PDB file of C-alpha atoms in Angstrom:
ATOM      1  CA  MET A 367     -13.559 -18.155   5.242  1.00 46.00           C
ATOM      2  CA  ALA A 368     -11.253 -20.080   2.921  1.00 51.00           C
ATOM      3  CA  GLU A 369      -7.503 -20.100   3.242  1.00 50.00           C
ATOM      4  CA  LEU A 370      -5.355 -20.879   0.251  1.00 48.00           C
ATOM      5  CA  PRO A 371      -2.327 -23.034   1.068  1.00 46.00           C
ATOM      6  CA  PRO A 372       1.164 -21.654   0.459  1.00 45.00           C
ATOM      7  CA  GLY A 373       2.666 -22.423  -2.940  1.00 42.00           C
ATOM      8  CA  ASP A 374       2.141 -21.382  -6.497  1.00 40.00           C
ATOM      9  CA  ASP A 375      -1.281 -21.639  -8.047  1.00 41.00           C
ATOM     10  CA  PRO A 376      -3.957 -23.525  -6.134  1.00 42.00           C
ATOM     11  CA  ASP A 377      -4.625 -27.131  -7.072  1.00 39.00           C
ATOM     12  CA  PRO A 378      -7.378 -27.271  -9.738  1.00 40.00           C
ATOM     13  CA  SER A 379      -9.324 -29.817  -7.663  1.00 39.00           C
ATOM     14  CA  ARG A 380      -9.526 -27.407  -4.707  1.00 43.00           C
ATOM     15  CA  PRO A 381     -12.084 -24.601  -4.765  1.00 53.00           C
ATOM     16  CA  ALA A 382     -10.324 -21.295  -5.230  1.00 57.00           C
ATOM     17  CA  PRO A 383     -11.413 -17.869  -6.401  1.00 59.00           C
ATOM     18  CA  ALA A 384     -11.392 -17.367 -10.123  1.00 63.00           C
ATOM     19  CA  GLY A 385      -9.765 -14.157 -11.256  1.00 81.00           C
ATOM     20  CA  PRO A 386      -8.278 -11.298  -9.287  1.00 94.00           C
ATOM     21  CA  LEU A 387      -9.266 -10.575  -5.696  1.00 97.00           C
ATOM     22  CA  TYR A 388     -10.247  -7.255  -4.150  1.00 97.00           C
ATOM     23  CA  VAL A 389      -7.334  -6.682  -1.753  1.00 97.00           C
ATOM     24  CA  PRO A 390      -7.559  -4.038   1.003  1.00 97.00           C
ATOM     25  CA  VAL A 391      -4.720  -1.525   0.995  1.00 96.00           C
ATOM     26  CA  ARG A 392      -3.642   1.544   2.917  1.00 94.00           C
ATOM     27  CA  PRO A 393      -1.619   4.569   1.817  1.00 91.00           C
ATOM     28  CA  GLY A 394       2.153   4.128   2.036  1.00 87.00           C
ATOM     29  CA  HIS A 395       5.202   6.285   1.383  1.00 89.00           C
ATOM     30  CA  ARG A 396       5.390   5.311  -2.291  1.00 89.00           C
ATOM     31  CA  GLY A 397       1.835   4.249  -3.077  1.00 90.00           C
ATOM     32  CA  CYS A 398      -0.492   1.568  -1.748  1.00 89.00           C
ATOM     33  CA  VAL A 399       0.505  -1.016   0.858  1.00 93.00           C
ATOM     34  CA  VAL A 400      -1.370  -4.305   1.272  1.00 95.00           C
ATOM     35  CA  ARG A 401      -3.135  -4.502   4.647  1.00 95.00           C
ATOM     36  CA  LEU A 402      -2.279  -7.599   6.672  1.00 94.00           C
ATOM     37  CA  PHE A 403      -4.553  -9.094   9.305  1.00 92.00           C
ATOM     38  CA  ARG A 404      -4.296 -11.542  12.221  1.00 89.00           C
ATOM     39  CA  THR A 405      -5.847 -14.984  11.955  1.00 82.00           C
ATOM     40  CA  PRO A 406      -8.611 -16.009  14.362  1.00 73.00           C
ATOM     41  CA  PRO A 407      -8.627 -19.253  16.356  1.00 72.00           C
ATOM     42  CA  GLY A 408      -9.939 -22.291  14.497  1.00 68.00           C
ATOM     43  CA  GLY A 409      -8.297 -21.730  11.098  1.00 63.00           C
ATOM     44  CA  ARG A 410      -5.524 -23.699   9.415  1.00 67.00           C
ATOM     45  CA  THR A 411      -2.942 -21.112  10.397  1.00 64.00           C
ATOM     46  CA  PRO A 412      -1.993 -20.557  14.048  1.00 70.00           C
ATOM     47  CA  PRO A 413      -4.224 -18.020  15.839  1.00 72.00           C
ATOM     48  CA  GLY A 414      -2.767 -14.545  15.756  1.00 79.00           C
ATOM     49  CA  GLY A 415      -0.581 -15.306  12.725  1.00 86.00           C
ATOM     50  CA  ARG A 416      -0.472 -12.782   9.913  1.00 90.00           C
ATOM     51  CA  THR A 417      -2.476 -13.335   6.746  1.00 92.00           C
ATOM     52  CA  ALA A 418      -3.109 -11.453   3.540  1.00 94.00           C
ATOM     53  CA  VAL A 419      -6.798 -10.986   2.789  1.00 95.00           C
ATOM     54  CA  GLY A 420      -8.693 -10.865  -0.487  1.00 96.00           C
ATOM     55  CA  PHE A 421     -12.381 -10.678  -1.349  1.00 96.00           C
ATOM     56  CA  THR A 422     -14.103 -12.200  -4.365  1.00 96.00           C
ATOM     57  CA  THR A 423     -16.406  -9.195  -4.803  1.00 96.00           C
ATOM     58  CA  GLU A 424     -16.256  -5.501  -4.005  1.00 96.00           C
ATOM     59  CA  HIS A 425     -19.532  -5.922  -2.090  1.00 96.00           C
ATOM     60  CA  ARG A 426     -17.952  -8.469   0.283  1.00 95.00           C
ATOM     61  CA  LEU A 427     -14.978  -6.186   0.910  1.00 95.00           C
ATOM     62  CA  THR A 428     -17.293  -3.253   1.625  1.00 94.00           C
ATOM     63  CA  ALA A 429     -19.501  -5.341   3.926  1.00 93.00           C
ATOM     64  CA  ALA A 430     -16.476  -6.433   5.967  1.00 92.00           C
ATOM     65  CA  LEU A 431     -14.326  -3.284   6.001  1.00 93.00           C
ATOM     66  CA  GLY A 432     -16.651  -0.414   5.150  1.00 92.00           C
ATOM     67  CA  PRO A 433     -17.332   1.706   2.088  1.00 93.00           C
ATOM     68  CA  HIS A 434     -14.205   3.859   2.428  1.00 95.00           C
ATOM     69  CA  GLN A 435     -11.673   1.006   2.431  1.00 95.00           C
ATOM     70  CA  PRO A 436      -9.329   1.443  -0.549  1.00 96.00           C
ATOM     71  CA  TRP A 437      -8.502  -1.700  -2.544  1.00 96.00           C
ATOM     72  CA  ILE A 438      -6.568  -3.024  -5.526  1.00 96.00           C
ATOM     73  CA  ARG A 439      -7.124  -6.094  -7.711  1.00 97.00           C
ATOM     74  CA  LEU A 440      -4.560  -8.903  -7.410  1.00 96.00           C
ATOM     75  CA  ALA A 441      -4.639 -12.621  -8.175  1.00 95.00           C
ATOM     76  CA  ALA A 442      -4.053 -14.874  -5.148  1.00 93.00           C
ATOM     77  CA  PRO A 443      -0.606 -16.058  -6.378  1.00 93.00           C
ATOM     78  CA  ALA A 444       0.502 -12.431  -6.901  1.00 94.00           C
ATOM     79  CA  LEU A 445      -0.749 -11.486  -3.430  1.00 95.00           C
ATOM     80  CA  ARG A 446       1.149 -14.406  -1.911  1.00 93.00           C
ATOM     81  CA  THR A 447       4.328 -13.462  -3.824  1.00 94.00           C
ATOM     82  CA  LEU A 448       3.992  -9.851  -2.668  1.00 93.00           C
ATOM     83  CA  THR A 449       3.652 -10.764   1.026  1.00 95.00           C
ATOM     84  CA  ALA A 450       6.082 -13.723   1.167  1.00 95.00           C
ATOM     85  CA  PRO A 451       9.164 -11.529   1.867  1.00 95.00           C
ATOM     86  CA  LEU A 452       7.334 -10.373   5.021  1.00 93.00           C
ATOM     87  CA  GLY A 453       6.937 -13.974   6.190  1.00 93.00           C
ATOM     88  CA  VAL A 454       3.239 -14.021   5.313  1.00 93.00           C
ATOM     89  CA  THR A 455       2.324 -17.106   3.282  1.00 86.00           C
ATOM     90  CA  ALA A 456      -1.386 -17.436   4.101  1.00 89.00           C
ATOM     91  CA  VAL A 457      -4.074 -15.797   1.978  1.00 91.00           C
ATOM     92  CA  THR A 458      -7.553 -15.675   3.499  1.00 91.00           C
ATOM     93  CA  VAL A 459     -10.382 -15.273   1.010  1.00 93.00           C
ATOM     94  CA  ASP A 460     -13.722 -13.687   1.972  1.00 93.00           C
ATOM     95  CA  PRO A 461     -13.176 -13.578   5.735  1.00 88.00           C
ATOM     96  CA  ARG A 462     -16.019 -12.637   8.013  1.00 79.00           C
ATOM     97  CA  PHE A 463     -14.801 -10.213  10.607  1.00 70.00           C
ATOM     98  CA  THR A 464     -16.530 -10.916  13.899  1.00 62.00           C
ATOM     99  CA  ALA A 465     -14.825  -8.542  16.280  1.00 60.00           C
ATOM    100  CA  PRO A 466     -17.245  -6.505  18.371  1.00 57.00           C
ATOM    101  CA  ALA A 467     -18.022  -3.057  17.080  1.00 56.00           C
ATOM    102  CA  ALA A 468     -15.760  -0.327  18.368  1.00 60.00           C
ATOM    103  CA  THR A 469     -17.277   1.751  21.125  1.00 67.00           C
ATOM    104  CA  ARG A 470     -16.384   5.202  22.302  1.00 70.00           C
ATOM    105  CA  VAL A 471     -14.196   5.096  25.407  1.00 66.00           C
ATOM    106  CA  PRO A 472     -14.945   7.768  28.016  1.00 67.00           C
ATOM    107  CA  PRO A 473     -12.065  10.150  28.793  1.00 68.00           C
ATOM    108  CA  GLY A 474      -9.808   8.789  31.515  1.00 64.00           C
ATOM    109  CA  ALA A 475     -11.003   5.181  31.117  1.00 63.00           C
ATOM    110  CA  GLY A 476      -8.212   2.701  31.763  1.00 61.00           C
ATOM    111  CA  THR A 477      -5.853   5.368  33.102  1.00 61.00           C
ATOM    112  CA  GLY A 478      -6.673   4.941  36.770  1.00 61.00           C
ATOM    113  CA  ARG A 479      -8.155   8.439  36.868  1.00 56.00           C
ATOM    114  CA  PRO A 480     -11.762   8.875  37.926  1.00 53.00           C
ATOM    115  CA  THR A 481     -14.263   9.095  35.114  1.00 52.00           C
ATOM    116  CA  ARG A 482     -16.845  10.937  37.249  1.00 53.00           C
ATOM    117  CA  PRO A 483     -16.556  14.682  37.396  1.00 50.00           C
ATOM    118  CA  THR A 484     -14.907  15.937  40.555  1.00 46.00           C
ATOM    119  CA  PRO A 485     -17.350  18.040  42.583  1.00 48.00           C
ATOM    120  CA  ALA A 486     -16.527  21.745  42.483  1.00 48.00           C
ATOM    121  CA  LEU A 487     -15.581  23.503  45.705  1.00 49.00           C
ATOM    122  CA  PRO A 488     -18.012  26.204  46.794  1.00 47.00           C
ATOM    123  CA  LEU A 489     -16.785  29.686  45.989  1.00 48.00           C
ATOM    124  CA  ARG A 490     -16.618  32.241  48.781  1.00 47.00           C
ATOM    125  CA  THR A 491     -17.395  35.793  47.876  1.00 46.00           C
ATOM    126  CA  GLY A 492     -16.642  38.935  49.841  1.00 48.00           C
TER     127      GLY A 492
END
């Protein structure tokens, strides 16, 4: 995963993506809204800080976020300018998401209620 430093255009001596990025978005009230993510430990930004994300290919975006993730094309400086008013100055390019896969949670898990079925009382007839 490469993070572009805050500022205008990246320094020509530093490797940076050429051309627009594939930027994940979500529906908003007036159109698309750029999705922001949290940074993992070990990056240049503090862990848990917000970052904008862009992918160099549609295939990389799909591999990380799934085939139904909507996206737009933006250059890294435009993405940074768009997110700066929100206090987000980091742009992470081609991140590899390593969170464990989501699993189905049984009903009542984490609520303090039993997850086993309660035995039924015998019915008396007559």
